[in-house]
Coordinates of N, CA, C and O in Angstrom, one line a residue:
M1 N 1.2 -1.1 0.3 CA 0.4 -0.2 0.1 C 0.8 1.6 0.1 O 1.8 1.4 0.8
A2 N 0.6 2.3 -0.8 CA 1.4 3.6 -1.0 C 1.2 4.1 -0.3 O 0.1 4.1 0.7
E3 N 2.0 5.3 0.7 CA 2.0 5.9 1.7 C 1.0 7.0 0.9 O 1.6 7.8 -0.1
E4 N 0.0 7.3 1.8 CA -0.5 8.7 1.6 C 0.4 10.0 1.6 O 0.4 10.5 2.7
K5 N 0.3 10.8 0.6 CA 1.0 12.5 0.9 C -0.2 13.2 1.3 O -0.9 13.1 0.6
Y6 N 0.4 14.1 2.0 CA -0.7 15.4 2.4 C 0.1 16.2 1.5 O 1.0 17.0 1.4
S7 N -0.9 17.1 0.6 CA -0.9 18.1 0.1 C -1.7 19.1 0.3 O -2.8 19.2 0.8
P8 N -1.0 20.3 1.2 CA -1.6 21.6 1.5 C -2.7 21.9 0.4 O -2.3 22.2 -0.9
T9 N -4.1 22.5 0.9 CA -4.8 23.3 0.3 C -3.9 24.8 -0.2 O -3.9 25.3 1.0
V10 N -3.9 25.3 -1.4 CA -3.3 26.6 -1.2 C -4.2 27.4 -2.7 O -4.5 27.1 -3.5
T11 N -4.1 28.6 -2.1 CA -4.6 29.7 -3.3 C -4.5 31.0 -3.3 O -3.8 31.3 -1.6
Y12 N -4.5 31.8 -4.5 CA -3.5 32.9 -4.4 C -4.6 33.9 -5.0 O -4.8 33.6 -5.9
R13 N -5.1 35.3 -4.8 CA -5.3 36.1 -4.9 C -5.1 37.5 -4.3 O -4.8 37.3 -3.0
N14 N -5.1 38.3 -5.0 CA -4.9 40.1 -4.2 C -3.5 40.1 -4.0 O -4.1 41.1 -2.4
G15 N -3.0 39.3 -4.0 CA -1.3 39.7 -3.3 C -1.5 38.8 -1.9 O -0.7 38.5 -0.8
Y16 N -2.5 37.7 -1.6 CA -2.5 36.9 -0.2 C -2.6 35.6 -0.6 O -3.3 35.1 -1.6
W17 N -1.4 34.7 -0.1 CA -1.9 33.1 -0.1 C -2.8 32.9 0.7 O -2.7 33.3 2.1
V18 N -3.4 31.9 0.5 CA -4.2 31.3 1.7 C -4.2 29.8 1.8 O -4.4 28.8 0.7
I19 N -3.4 29.3 2.8 CA -2.8 27.8 2.9 C -3.3 27.2 4.1 O -3.8 27.6 5.5
L20 N -3.9 26.1 4.0 CA -4.2 25.0 4.7 C -2.9 24.0 5.3 O -2.7 23.3 4.2
R21 N -2.4 24.5 6.0 CA -1.4 23.4 6.6 C -1.5 22.9 7.9 O -2.3 22.8 8.7
G22 N -0.7 21.7 7.8 CA -0.7 20.5 9.0 C -0.9 19.0 9.0 O -1.4 19.1 7.0
N23 N -1.4 18.2 9.2 CA -2.1 17.0 9.0 C -2.9 16.8 9.9 O -3.2 17.3 11.2
G24 N -4.0 15.5 9.3 CA -4.8 15.2 10.3 C -5.6 16.0 10.9 O -6.5 16.9 10.3
K25 N -6.4 16.1 12.4 CA -7.1 17.3 12.9 C -6.8 18.4 12.8 O -6.9 19.5 13.4
R26 N -5.4 18.1 13.1 CA -4.4 19.5 13.3 C -4.2 20.6 12.4 O -3.6 21.9 12.5
K27 N -5.0 20.6 11.1 CA -4.8 21.2 10.5 C -5.1 23.0 10.5 O -6.0 23.1 11.3
E28 N -4.4 23.8 10.2 CA -4.6 25.2 10.3 C -4.9 26.3 9.3 O -4.0 25.8 8.4
I29 N -5.6 27.4 8.9 CA -5.8 28.3 7.9 C -4.2 29.1 8.0 O -4.3 29.9 9.5
C30 N -3.4 29.3 7.1 CA -2.4 30.5 7.2 C -2.8 31.4 6.1 O -2.7 31.1 5.2
I31 N -2.6 32.7 6.7 CA -2.7 33.8 5.7 C -1.1 34.2 5.4 O -0.6 34.7 6.3
A32 N -0.5 34.1 3.7 CA 0.8 34.7 4.0 C 0.5 35.5 2.5 O -0.3 35.9 1.5
D33 N 1.4 36.7 2.8 CA 1.9 37.6 1.7 C 2.3 37.2 0.6 O 2.7 36.3 0.4
R34 N 2.4 37.9 -0.5 CA 3.3 37.4 -2.2 C 5.0 37.2 -1.8 O 4.9 36.7 -2.9
F35 N 5.0 37.6 -0.4 CA 6.3 37.2 -0.6 C 6.8 36.2 0.3 O 8.3 35.8 0.7
G36 N 6.0 35.6 1.1 CA 6.0 34.5 1.9 C 5.8 34.8 3.1 O 5.8 33.6 4.5
H37 N 6.0 36.1 3.7 CA 5.8 36.5 5.1 C 4.5 35.7 5.8 O 3.6 36.3 5.2
I38 N 4.2 35.1 7.0 CA 3.1 34.5 7.2 C 2.3 36.1 8.2 O 2.9 36.8 8.9
R39 N 0.7 36.5 7.7 CA 0.2 37.7 8.2 C -0.2 36.9 9.3 O -0.8 37.9 10.3
R40 N -1.3 35.9 9.1 CA -2.3 35.7 10.3 C -1.9 34.2 10.1 O -2.2 33.4 9.0
T41 N -2.4 33.5 11.2 CA -2.9 32.0 11.4 C -3.6 31.5 12.5 O -3.8 32.6 13.3
G42 N -4.4 30.6 12.8 CA -4.9 30.3 13.8 C -6.0 29.5 13.9 O -6.2 28.5 14.8
K43 N -7.1 29.9 12.8 CA -8.1 29.1 12.9 C -8.0 28.2 11.9 O -7.3 27.4 11.3
R44 N -8.4 26.8 12.9 CA -8.5 25.3 12.4 C -9.1 24.7 11.9 O -10.4 25.4 11.8
A45 N -8.8 24.0 10.7 CA -10.0 23.5 9.6 C -9.9 22.5 9.1 O -8.3 21.7 9.2
Q46 N -10.8 21.7 8.7 CA -10.5 20.3 7.8 C -10.4 20.8 6.2 O -9.9 19.8 5.6
R47 N -11.5 21.8 6.0 CA -11.6 22.0 4.4 C -11.5 23.8 4.4 O -11.6 23.9 5.3
L48 N -11.0 23.9 2.9 CA -10.8 25.1 2.6 C -11.0 25.1 0.8 O -10.7 24.3 0.0
G49 N -11.5 26.3 0.9 CA -12.4 26.9 -0.7 C -11.1 27.9 -1.1 O -10.7 28.2 -0.6
Q50 N -11.8 28.4 -2.1 CA -10.9 29.2 -2.9 C -11.2 30.7 -2.6 O -12.1 30.7 -2.2
Y51 N -10.0 31.2 -2.2 CA -10.3 32.8 -1.6 C -10.7 33.8 -3.4 O -9.8 33.6 -4.2
S52 N -11.9 34.5 -2.9 CA -12.0 35.0 -4.1 C -13.5 35.8 -3.9 O -13.7 36.0 -2.8
E53 N -13.1 37.5 -4.4 CA -14.0 38.6 -4.0 C -14.1 38.6 -2.5 O -14.9 39.4 -1.6
G54 N -12.8 38.8 -1.8 CA -11.8 39.3 -0.1 C -12.8 38.2 0.6 O -12.7 38.4 1.9
L55 N -13.4 36.7 0.3 CA -13.8 35.5 1.3 C -13.3 34.4 0.7 O -13.3 34.5 0.0
F56 N -12.9 33.3 1.6 CA -12.4 32.3 1.3 C -13.6 31.2 2.7 O -14.3 31.6 3.7
F57 N -14.0 30.1 2.1 CA -14.7 29.5 3.1 C -14.0 28.1 3.7 O -13.1 27.5 3.1
A58 N -14.3 27.8 4.7 CA -14.2 26.9 5.6 C -14.6 26.2 6.8 O -14.9 27.4 7.4
D59 N -15.0 25.4 7.1 CA -15.7 24.4 7.6 C -17.0 24.8 7.9 O -16.7 25.5 9.2
G60 N -17.9 25.2 7.2 CA -18.9 25.8 7.5 C -18.7 27.6 7.6 O -20.4 28.0 8.2
C61 N -18.0 28.5 7.1 CA -17.9 30.1 7.5 C -17.1 30.3 6.5 O -16.3 29.6 5.7
F62 N -17.7 31.8 5.8 CA -16.8 32.4 5.2 C -16.2 33.5 6.1 O -16.9 34.1 6.9
Y63 N -14.8 33.5 5.8 CA -13.7 34.2 6.4 C -13.4 35.4 5.5 O -13.1 35.1 4.3
D64 N -13.0 36.7 5.7 CA -12.2 37.2 5.2 C -10.7 37.2 5.3 O -10.6 36.1 6.1
I65 N -9.7 37.8 4.9 CA -8.4 37.4 5.1 C -7.9 38.0 6.5 O -6.4 37.3 6.7
Y66 N -8.5 38.3 7.1 CA -8.1 38.8 8.6 C -8.7 37.7 9.7 O -8.7 37.6 10.7
L67 N -8.8 37.2 9.0 CA -10.0 35.8 9.6 C -10.9 35.7 10.4 O -11.3 35.3 11.5
R68 N -11.7 37.0 10.1 CA -12.7 37.3 10.6 C -14.2 36.3 10.1 O -14.1 36.4 8.6
P69 N -15.2 35.8 10.8 CA -16.2 35.5 10.0 C -17.3 36.4 9.6 O -17.0 37.1 10.0
R70 N -17.6 36.1 8.1 CA -18.2 36.9 7.5 C -20.2 36.5 7.3 O -20.6 37.2 7.0
L71 N -19.6 35.1 7.0 CA -21.2 34.6 6.6 C -21.2 33.3 7.9 O -20.3 32.4 6.8
I72 N -21.8 32.8 8.3 CA -21.2 31.3 9.1 C -22.9 30.8 9.0 O -23.9 30.9 8.8
L73 N -22.1 29.7 8.3 CA -23.3 28.3 7.4 C -23.0 27.3 8.1 O -23.2 26.3 7.9
E74 N -22.8 27.2 9.5 CA -22.6 26.0 10.3 C -24.1 25.2 10.6 O -23.9 23.6 10.7
G75 N -25.1 25.7 10.2 CA -26.2 24.8 10.5 C -26.6 24.0 9.1 O -27.3 23.3 9.4
Y76 N -25.7 24.3 8.2 CA -26.3 23.3 7.1 C -25.2 22.2 6.6 O -23.6 22.4 7.4
C77 N -25.1 21.3 6.2 CA -24.3 20.3 6.0 C -23.7 20.4 4.5 O -24.8 20.1 3.6
I78 N -22.6 21.2 4.3 CA -22.4 21.5 2.6 C -21.5 20.5 2.5 O -20.8 19.8 3.3
M79 N -21.9 20.2 0.8 CA -21.0 19.2 0.9 C -19.5 19.0 -0.2 O -18.8 18.7 -0.8
N80 N -19.6 20.8 -0.8 CA -18.8 20.9 -1.8 C -17.6 22.7 -0.5 O -18.4 22.8 0.2
E81 N -17.0 23.2 -1.5 CA -16.1 24.5 -0.9 C -16.4 25.4 -1.8 O -15.9 25.8 -2.7
P82 N -17.6 26.3 -1.3 CA -17.5 27.1 -2.3 C -17.1 28.3 -2.2 O -16.3 28.7 -1.6
C83 N -17.5 29.0 -3.2 CA -16.5 30.3 -3.3 C -17.3 31.4 -3.7 O -18.6 31.0 -4.9
F84 N -16.9 32.6 -4.1 CA -18.1 33.8 -4.7 C -17.2 33.8 -6.0 O -16.2 34.5 -6.0
Q85 N -18.3 34.4 -6.8 CA -18.0 34.8 -8.5 C -19.1 35.8 -8.5 O -20.3 35.3 -8.2
N86 N -18.7 36.9 -8.6 CA -19.9 37.9 -9.4 C -21.1 37.9 -8.0 O -22.2 38.4 -8.8
G87 N -20.6 37.8 -7.0 CA -21.3 38.4 -5.8 C -22.3 37.4 -5.1 O -22.9 37.7 -4.5
K88 N -22.3 36.3 -6.0 CA -22.8 35.2 -5.6 C -22.4 33.7 -5.3 O -21.1 33.4 -5.9
S89 N -22.5 33.0 -4.4 CA -22.1 31.5 -4.4 C -22.9 30.6 -4.3 O -24.4 30.3 -3.7
S90 N -22.4 29.5 -5.0 CA -23.4 28.4 -5.2 C -22.7 26.7 -4.3 O -21.6 26.8 -4.1
L91 N -23.9 26.5 -3.1 CA -23.6 25.3 -2.6 C -24.5 24.0 -2.5 O -25.6 24.6 -3.3
V92 N -23.9 23.1 -2.3 CA -24.3 22.2 -2.7 C -24.4 21.5 -1.0 O -23.8 21.4 -0.1
I93 N -26.0 21.6 -0.8 CA -26.0 21.3 0.9 C -26.9 19.8 0.9 O -27.2 19.5 0.0
K94 N -26.9 19.3 2.3 CA -27.9 17.8 2.3 C -28.7 17.8 3.7 O -27.9 18.3 4.5
T95 N -29.9 17.6 3.4 CA -30.4 17.6 4.1 C -30.5 16.6 5.6 O -29.8 15.1 5.0
E96 N -31.1 16.2 6.8 CA -30.7 15.7 7.6 C -31.5 14.0 7.0 O -31.2 13.2 7.7
Q97 N -32.5 14.3 6.1 CA -33.1 13.0 5.7 C -31.8 12.6 4.5 O -32.3 11.5 3.5
G98 N -30.8 13.4 3.8 CA -30.0 12.7 3.0 C -30.3 12.8 1.6 O -29.4 13.5 0.7
E99 N -31.5 14.4 1.6 CA -31.3 14.8 0.3 C -30.4 15.5 -0.4 O -30.2 16.9 0.5
K100 N -30.0 16.2 -1.4 CA -29.3 17.3 -1.8 C -29.9 18.1 -2.8 O -30.9 18.0 -3.4
Y101 N -29.4 19.4 -2.5 CA -29.9 20.5 -3.1 C -29.1 21.6 -3.4 O -27.9 21.6 -2.5
Q102 N -29.1 22.2 -4.7 CA -28.0 23.2 -4.8 C -28.5 24.7 -4.6 O -29.6 24.7 -5.3
I103 N -28.0 25.7 -3.7 CA -28.7 26.6 -3.5 C -27.6 27.9 -4.1 O -26.2 27.5 -4.0
E104 N -28.3 28.8 -4.3 CA -27.2 30.2 -4.5 C -27.5 31.4 -3.7 O -28.8 31.6 -3.2
M105 N -26.4 31.7 -3.1 CA -26.9 32.7 -1.8 C -25.5 34.2 -2.7 O -24.9 34.1 -2.7
D106 N -26.4 35.1 -2.0 CA -25.2 36.6 -2.2 C -24.4 37.1 -1.0 O -24.4 35.5 0.5
R107 N -23.5 37.7 -0.9 CA -23.1 38.3 0.1 C -23.3 38.1 1.8 O -22.3 38.2 2.7
R108 N -24.3 38.6 1.9 CA -25.0 38.8 2.9 C -25.7 37.5 3.3 O -26.3 37.5 4.5
G109 N -26.0 36.3 2.7 CA -26.8 35.2 2.8 C -27.8 34.7 2.8 O -28.8 34.0 3.1
R110 N -28.2 36.2 2.1 CA -29.4 35.8 1.2 C -29.8 35.1 0.0 O -29.0 34.6 -0.8
L111 N -30.7 34.1 0.1 CA -31.3 32.7 -0.9 C -31.4 33.5 -2.4 O -32.5 34.8 -1.9
L112 N -30.9 33.0 -3.4 CA -31.2 33.8 -4.4 C -31.6 32.9 -5.2 O -31.5 31.7 -6.1
G113 N -33.2 32.6 -5.4 CA -34.1 31.9 -6.0 C -34.4 30.3 -5.2 O -33.9 30.9 -3.9
K114 N -35.4 29.8 -5.8 CA -35.3 28.6 -5.0 C -34.2 27.2 -4.9 O -33.5 27.0 -6.2
P115 N -34.2 26.2 -4.0 CA -33.3 25.6 -3.9 C -33.5 24.8 -5.4 O -34.7 24.0 -5.2
E116 N -32.4 24.2 -5.8 CA -32.5 22.9 -6.7 C -32.2 21.5 -6.3 O -30.9 21.0 -5.9
R117 N -33.1 20.8 -6.4 CA -33.1 19.7 -5.6 C -32.0 18.5 -6.7 O -32.3 18.3 -8.1
L118 N -31.2 17.9 -6.3 CA -30.2 17.5 -7.1 C -30.5 15.5 -7.2 O -31.3 15.0 -6.3

């Protein structure tokens, strides 16, 4: 059996790197500038989405580059790593009954249209 290698999630935008580093349950979000200097670190996460439009998704919440929560979605079982494009984000959620839906929301958390069952 081949040894599984950990490859950190990394996105770069607007002069900042957003990195998920570490392994196992001890992964943390790290923000670095374009020169590689660490600017912020600390939040623990298992999943990290793309940094776009000033926000990135990590474990049920959209954060800004200062690691401040901007849109908390912890009440949803989110199946993808969403990001914002043109002011909206597409999320795949799963209900307690196991049904999957695709929803779109704006940066304030307002639904844009009806959920679409998958």
